[in-house]
C-alpha positions as semicolon CSV with decimal commas, in nm:
position;residue;x (nm);y (nm);z (nm)
1;M;-0,001;0,038;0,005
2;T;0,117;0,317;-0,049
3;Q;0,243;0,561;0,187
4;S;0,159;0,919;0,253
5;L;0,473;1,147;0,166
6;S;0,567;1,439;0,385
7;I;0,589;1,769;0,089
8;V;0,710;2,080;0,043
9;F;0,561;2,202;-0,292
10;A;0,802;2,469;-0,440
11;G;0,604;2,749;-0,732
12;T;0,521;3,005;-0,876
13;P;0,294;3,044;-1,200
14;D;-0,046;2,929;-1,274
15;F;0,094;2,638;-1,386
16;A;0,267;2,542;-1,099
17;A;-0,022;2,630;-0,893
18;F;-0,270;2,333;-1,095
19;H;0,027;2,090;-0,974
20;L;0,006;2,174;-0,587
21;S;-0,398;2,168;-0,650
22;A;-0,391;1,823;-0,752
23;V;-0,123;1,666;-0,455
24;L;-0,305;1,830;-0,248
25;A;-0,616;1,597;-0,330
26;S;-0,374;1,296;-0,321
27;Q;-0,312;1,085;-0,037
28;H;0,024;1,299;-0,001
29;T;0,106;1,593;0,260
30;V;0,200;1,899;0,166
31;S;0,350;2,042;0,492
32;A;0,431;2,380;0,352
33;V;0,493;2,624;0,006
34;Y;0,792;2,809;-0,091
35;T;0,672;3,041;-0,423
36;Q;0,873;3,382;-0,561
37;P;0,774;3,732;-0,355
38;D;0,515;3,926;-0,435
39;R;0,528;4,154;-0,732
40;P;0,367;4,488;-0,836
41;A;0,150;4,344;-1,094
42;G;-0,151;4,570;-1,259
43;R;-0,151;4,973;-1,351
44;G;-0,152;5,022;-0,977
45;K;0,187;4,835;-0,977
46;K;0,002;4,658;-0,628
47;L;0,186;4,349;-0,455
48;H;0,045;4,086;-0,641
49;A;0,061;3,720;-0,451
50;S;0,135;3,436;-0,720
51;A;-0,118;3,170;-0,789
52;V;0,078;2,906;-0,600
53;K;0,036;3,151;-0,289
54;Q;-0,298;3,212;-0,369
55;V;-0,401;2,845;-0,345
56;A;-0,171;2,736;-0,034
57;L;-0,347;3,059;0,135
58;A;-0,669;2,902;0,059
59;H;-0,574;2,565;0,221
60;E;-0,387;2,783;0,535
61;L;-0,059;2,598;0,417
62;P;0,235;2,810;0,578
63;V;0,425;3,008;0,313
64;H;0,739;3,102;0,265
65;Q;0,915;3,357;0,030
66;P;1,273;3,379;0,027
67;L;1,471;3,604;-0,188
68;N;1,767;3,260;-0,281
69;F;1,803;3,056;-0,045
70;K;2,178;3,170;0,021
71;S;2,080;3,214;0,340
72;Q;2,197;2,955;0,606
73;E;1,877;3,074;0,798
74;D;1,656;3,004;0,457
75;R;1,800;2,674;0,429
76;D;1,769;2,543;0,803
77;A;1,395;2,680;0,770
78;L;1,338;2,426;0,511
79;A;1,566;2,156;0,660
80;A;1,334;2,214;1,016
81;L;1,019;2,074;0,809
82;K;1,182;1,716;0,755
83;P;0,983;1,670;0,399
84;D;1,035;1,397;0,187
85;V;1,041;1,523;-0,055
86;L;1,051;1,910;-0,231
87;V;0,837;1,924;-0,533
88;V;1,005;2,227;-0,737
89;V;0,739;2,326;-1,043
90;A;0,838;2,665;-1,207
91;Y;0,965;2,807;-0,928
92;G;1,215;3,078;-1,098
93;L;1,480;3,016;-0,865
94;I;1,776;2,789;-0,906
95;L;1,863;2,601;-0,591
96;P;2,170;2,513;-0,470
97;Q;2,327;2,159;-0,369
98;A;2,276;2,266;-0,067
99;V;1,923;2,238;-0,066
100;L;1,878;1,990;-0,312
101;D;2,066;1,754;-0,029
102;I;1,774;1,829;0,231
103;P;1,423;1,611;0,153
104;K;1,495;1,265;0,225
105;Y;1,407;1,161;-0,123
106;G;1,562;1,465;-0,310
107;C;1,402;1,691;-0,519
108;L;1,153;1,618;-0,805
109;N;1,105;1,857;-1,128
110;V;0,797;1,877;-1,341
111;H;0,978;2,020;-1,652
112;A;0,708;2,073;-1,946
113;S;0,893;1,918;-2,248
114;I;1,030;1,581;-2,293
115;L;1,362;1,621;-2,198
116;P;1,643;1,630;-2,273
117;R;1,492;1,808;-2,577
118;W;1,402;2,212;-2,448
119;R;1,621;2,267;-2,126
120;G;1,556;2,577;-1,960
121;A;1,283;2,856;-1,935
122;A;1,074;2,867;-2,197
123;P;1,053;2,498;-2,319
124;I;0,665;2,553;-2,432
125;Q;0,704;2,860;-2,620
126;R;1,022;2,720;-2,798
127;A;0,874;2,417;-2,902
128;V;0,538;2,590;-3,064
129;E;0,808;2,836;-3,232
130;A;1,020;2,549;-3,360
131;G;0,738;2,375;-3,528
132;D;0,787;2,040;-3,337
133;A;0,511;1,738;-3,365
134;L;0,560;1,635;-3,015
135;S;0,589;1,741;-2,604
136;G;0,480;1,625;-2,276
137;V;0,636;1,649;-1,926
138;T;0,931;1,495;-1,799
139;I;0,920;1,430;-1,382
140;M;1,303;1,405;-1,316
141;Q;1,511;1,377;-1,010
142;M;1,685;1,776;-0,982
143;E;2,095;1,806;-0,973
144;R;2,310;2,039;-0,957
145;G;2,316;2,090;-1,341
146;L;1,981;2,246;-1,518
147;D;1,752;2,009;-1,565
148;T;2,013;1,757;-1,641
149;G;1,893;1,501;-1,356
150;P;1,754;1,145;-1,415
151;M;1,438;1,111;-1,580
152;L;1,131;0,946;-1,348
153;N;0,814;0,931;-1,595
154;K;0,755;1,060;-1,929
155;V;0,390;1,182;-2,048
156;F;0,343;1,285;-2,450
157;C;0,070;1,493;-2,616
158;D;0,119;1,582;-3,027
159;I;0,126;1,977;-3,088
160;T;-0,123;2,037;-3,341
161;E;-0,071;2,293;-3,645
162;Q;-0,261;2,516;-3,480
163;E;-0,127;2,524;-3,115
164;T;-0,091;2,855;-2,898
165;G;0,204;2,846;-2,607
166;G;-0,173;2,892;-2,407
167;S;-0,284;2,575;-2,607
168;L;-0,038;2,394;-2,553
169;H;0,063;2,519;-2,166
170;D;-0,267;2,381;-2,070
171;K;-0,262;2,026;-2,267
172;L;0,066;1,997;-2,036
173;Q;-0,067;2,144;-1,700
174;A;-0,324;1,870;-1,798
175;L;-0,100;1,623;-1,850
176;G;0,176;1,698;-1,588
177;A;-0,074;1,725;-1,300
178;P;-0,194;1,295;-1,279
179;A;0,205;1,234;-1,372
180;L;0,331;1,412;-1,093
181;I;0,118;1,230;-0,843
182;D;0,183;0,900;-1,026
183;T;0,539;0,952;-0,963
184;L;0,524;1,039;-0,619
185;D;0,312;0,719;-0,528
186;Q;0,543;0,488;-0,698
187;L;0,865;0,662;-0,508
188;S;0,647;0,606;-0,173
189;D;0,655;0,242;-0,299
190;G;1,008;0,215;-0,446
191;Q;0,884;0,174;-0,789
192;L;1,099;0,437;-0,930
193;A;1,375;0,360;-1,175
194;P;1,572;0,661;-1,320
195;E;1,674;0,691;-1,663
196;T;1,964;0,887;-1,752
197;Q;1,968;1,202;-1,997
198;D;2,107;1,196;-2,320
199;D;2,334;1,469;-2,320
200;S;2,409;1,454;-2,671
201;Q;2,017;1,503;-2,793
202;A;2,008;1,796;-2,493
203;N;1,887;2,202;-2,661
204;Y;1,866;2,474;-2,445
205;A;1,499;2,676;-2,422
206;H;1,610;3,030;-2,361
207;K;1,447;3,270;-2,183
208;I;1,192;3,454;-2,366
209;E;1,349;3,843;-2,450
210;K;1,126;4,147;-2,621
211;D;1,379;4,088;-3,001
212;D;1,163;3,722;-3,005
213;L;0,815;3,934;-2,965
214;N;0,929;4,164;-3,293
215;I;0,796;3,990;-3,575
216;N;1,043;3,994;-3,908
217;W;0,907;3,968;-4,169
218;Q;1,153;3,879;-4,404
219;Q;1,067;3,510;-4,279
220;P;0,881;3,285;-4,453
221;A;0,548;3,255;-4,343
222;E;0,561;2,929;-4,191
223;V;0,834;3,066;-3,971
224;V;0,620;3,388;-3,906
225;A;0,279;3,235;-3,819
226;R;0,431;2,965;-3,531
227;T;0,638;3,272;-3,373
228;I;0,272;3,444;-3,340
229;R;0,118;3,166;-3,227
230;A;0,434;3,062;-3,000
231;F;0,402;3,384;-2,780
232;S;0,003;3,384;-2,747
233;P;-0,137;3,467;-2,538
234;F;0,119;3,579;-2,381
235;P;0,350;3,780;-2,382
236;V;0,232;3,833;-2,749
237;C;0,442;3,899;-3,028
238;F;0,403;4,286;-3,220
239;S;0,453;4,464;-3,537
240;Q;0,449;4,895;-3,633
241;L;0,163;4,925;-3,852
242;G;0,220;5,367;-3,890
243;D;0,260;5,487;-3,593
244;K;0,108;5,220;-3,359
245;R;0,199;4,885;-3,232
246;I;-0,011;4,579;-3,288
247;K;-0,055;4,303;-3,097
248;L;-0,032;3,990;-3,272
249;Y;-0,225;3,689;-3,114
250;Q;-0,324;3,403;-3,383
251;A;-0,213;3,332;-3,741
252;T;-0,227;3,086;-3,986
253;M;-0,023;3,026;-4,305
254;V;-0,234;3,071;-4,636
255;E;-0,164;3,102;-5,026
256;A;-0,127;3,452;-5,147
257;A;-0,359;3,460;-5,483
258;T;-0,105;3,822;-5,531
259;P;0,267;3,870;-5,438
260;G;0,382;4,147;-5,198
261;N;0,633;4,310;-5,051
262;A;0,744;4,151;-4,720
263;G;0,493;4,301;-4,407
264;E;0,248;4,423;-4,683
265;I;-0,098;4,392;-4,641
266;L;-0,308;4,160;-4,939
267;S;-0,623;4,157;-4,805
268;F;-0,800;4,245;-4,534
269;D;-1,181;4,065;-4,508
270;K;-1,363;3,888;-4,177
271;T;-1,152;3,611;-4,197
272;G;-0,846;3,800;-4,128
273;V;-0,598;4,056;-4,232
274;M;-0,289;3,857;-4,506
275;V;0,021;4,014;-4,514
276;A;0,291;3,901;-4,746
277;C;0,644;3,762;-4,576
278;G;0,967;3,688;-4,721
279;V;0,844;3,365;-4,874
280;G;0,430;3,319;-4,872
281;A;0,184;3,511;-4,634
282;V;0,007;3,462;-4,301
283;K;-0,345;3,553;-4,230
284;L;-0,378;3,706;-3,898
285;H;-0,695;3,624;-3,705
286;N;-0,622;3,819;-3,362
287;L;-0,551;4,168;-3,324
288;Q;-0,504;4,430;-3,068
289;I;-0,478;4,808;-3,101
290;P;-0,306;5,032;-2,855
291;G;-0,566;5,115;-2,604
292;K;-0,837;4,835;-2,720
293;K;-0,878;4,495;-2,612
294;P;-0,758;4,204;-2,866
295;M;-1,037;4,187;-3,141
296;T;-1,133;3,934;-3,446
297;A;-1,075;4,046;-3,786
298;D;-1,464;4,061;-3,847
299;Q;-1,483;4,289;-3,513
300;L;-1,192;4,526;-3,699
301;L;-1,369;4,595;-4,008
302;N;-1,673;4,787;-3,808
303;G;-1,414;5,029;-3,715
304;Y;-1,018;5,052;-3,826
305;K;-1,113;4,884;-4,204
306;E;-0,855;5,167;-4,304
307;L;-0,577;5,090;-4,065
308;F;-0,562;4,763;-4,221
309;A;-0,641;4,819;-4,573
310;P;-0,427;4,689;-4,846
311;G;-0,124;4,845;-4,915
312;Q;-0,056;4,933;-4,563
313;V;0,326;4,778;-4,454
314;F;0,363;4,577;-4,119
315;R;0,732;4,644;-4,030
316;Q;0,963;4,553;-3,701
317;A;0,930;4,764;-3,447
């Protein structure tokens, strides 16, 4: 019979909060939660608690928010909890070896890719951007290297032709939570069989920078469409149209009846704004004008037909 493990959970965003909720609903016990310090957010820049902190407080769990684990005091506080396992999901801090050594069974990480592909900060978005056909979640034993530890469990899903970073996030979230519980159960029963990663197959999912979001229309339509989908609905790609910076939420590669210069609007109707690329064309379906909410092409036709008139040219901001 599977025994309950004493778990300390470390995570920050919605993806992590979903996994925390799953652990709380399992037979295992969460004794405390670690999350990033509250950050300013919104127009008023008021301090905002992370999604993980909100779940923890709703369950009346102790919450710890160290800036890092450099101080002995913070490491001693974790050790005092005597965890069997530290479960780490999108925490946002690099844990030193002194922390990794504290839990009885070490630290488990839920990583949103099929390792060793897409180690690093943005595996979901980079998989869509690269045109991968397959993604998934890997539960691994943490060690000093970045996402290099032995793999304990892997679950898979397809990446569709219309996948966005947001839709893949939701798929992997739904896959990862039960995989985590299954891994904890196997750990409790002593049934885990760690698999060493093949470092020769590894690549790195770089942190998303502003330049990644600034669309280069000289690229092929396939690349432009994937890039827009990869970073939707957050942090969102953009492009300059006249004096306005337009945010781009959804795009598909299409056949253009007539060629145009890269960035040139070829047509605009209720199905989308067709824009020429270095090779081929894309159709933009969801866009956001400064000061407005995101709108479909059908909605934009009502008041912004001239802004997106054929012949206008998108350019890098």
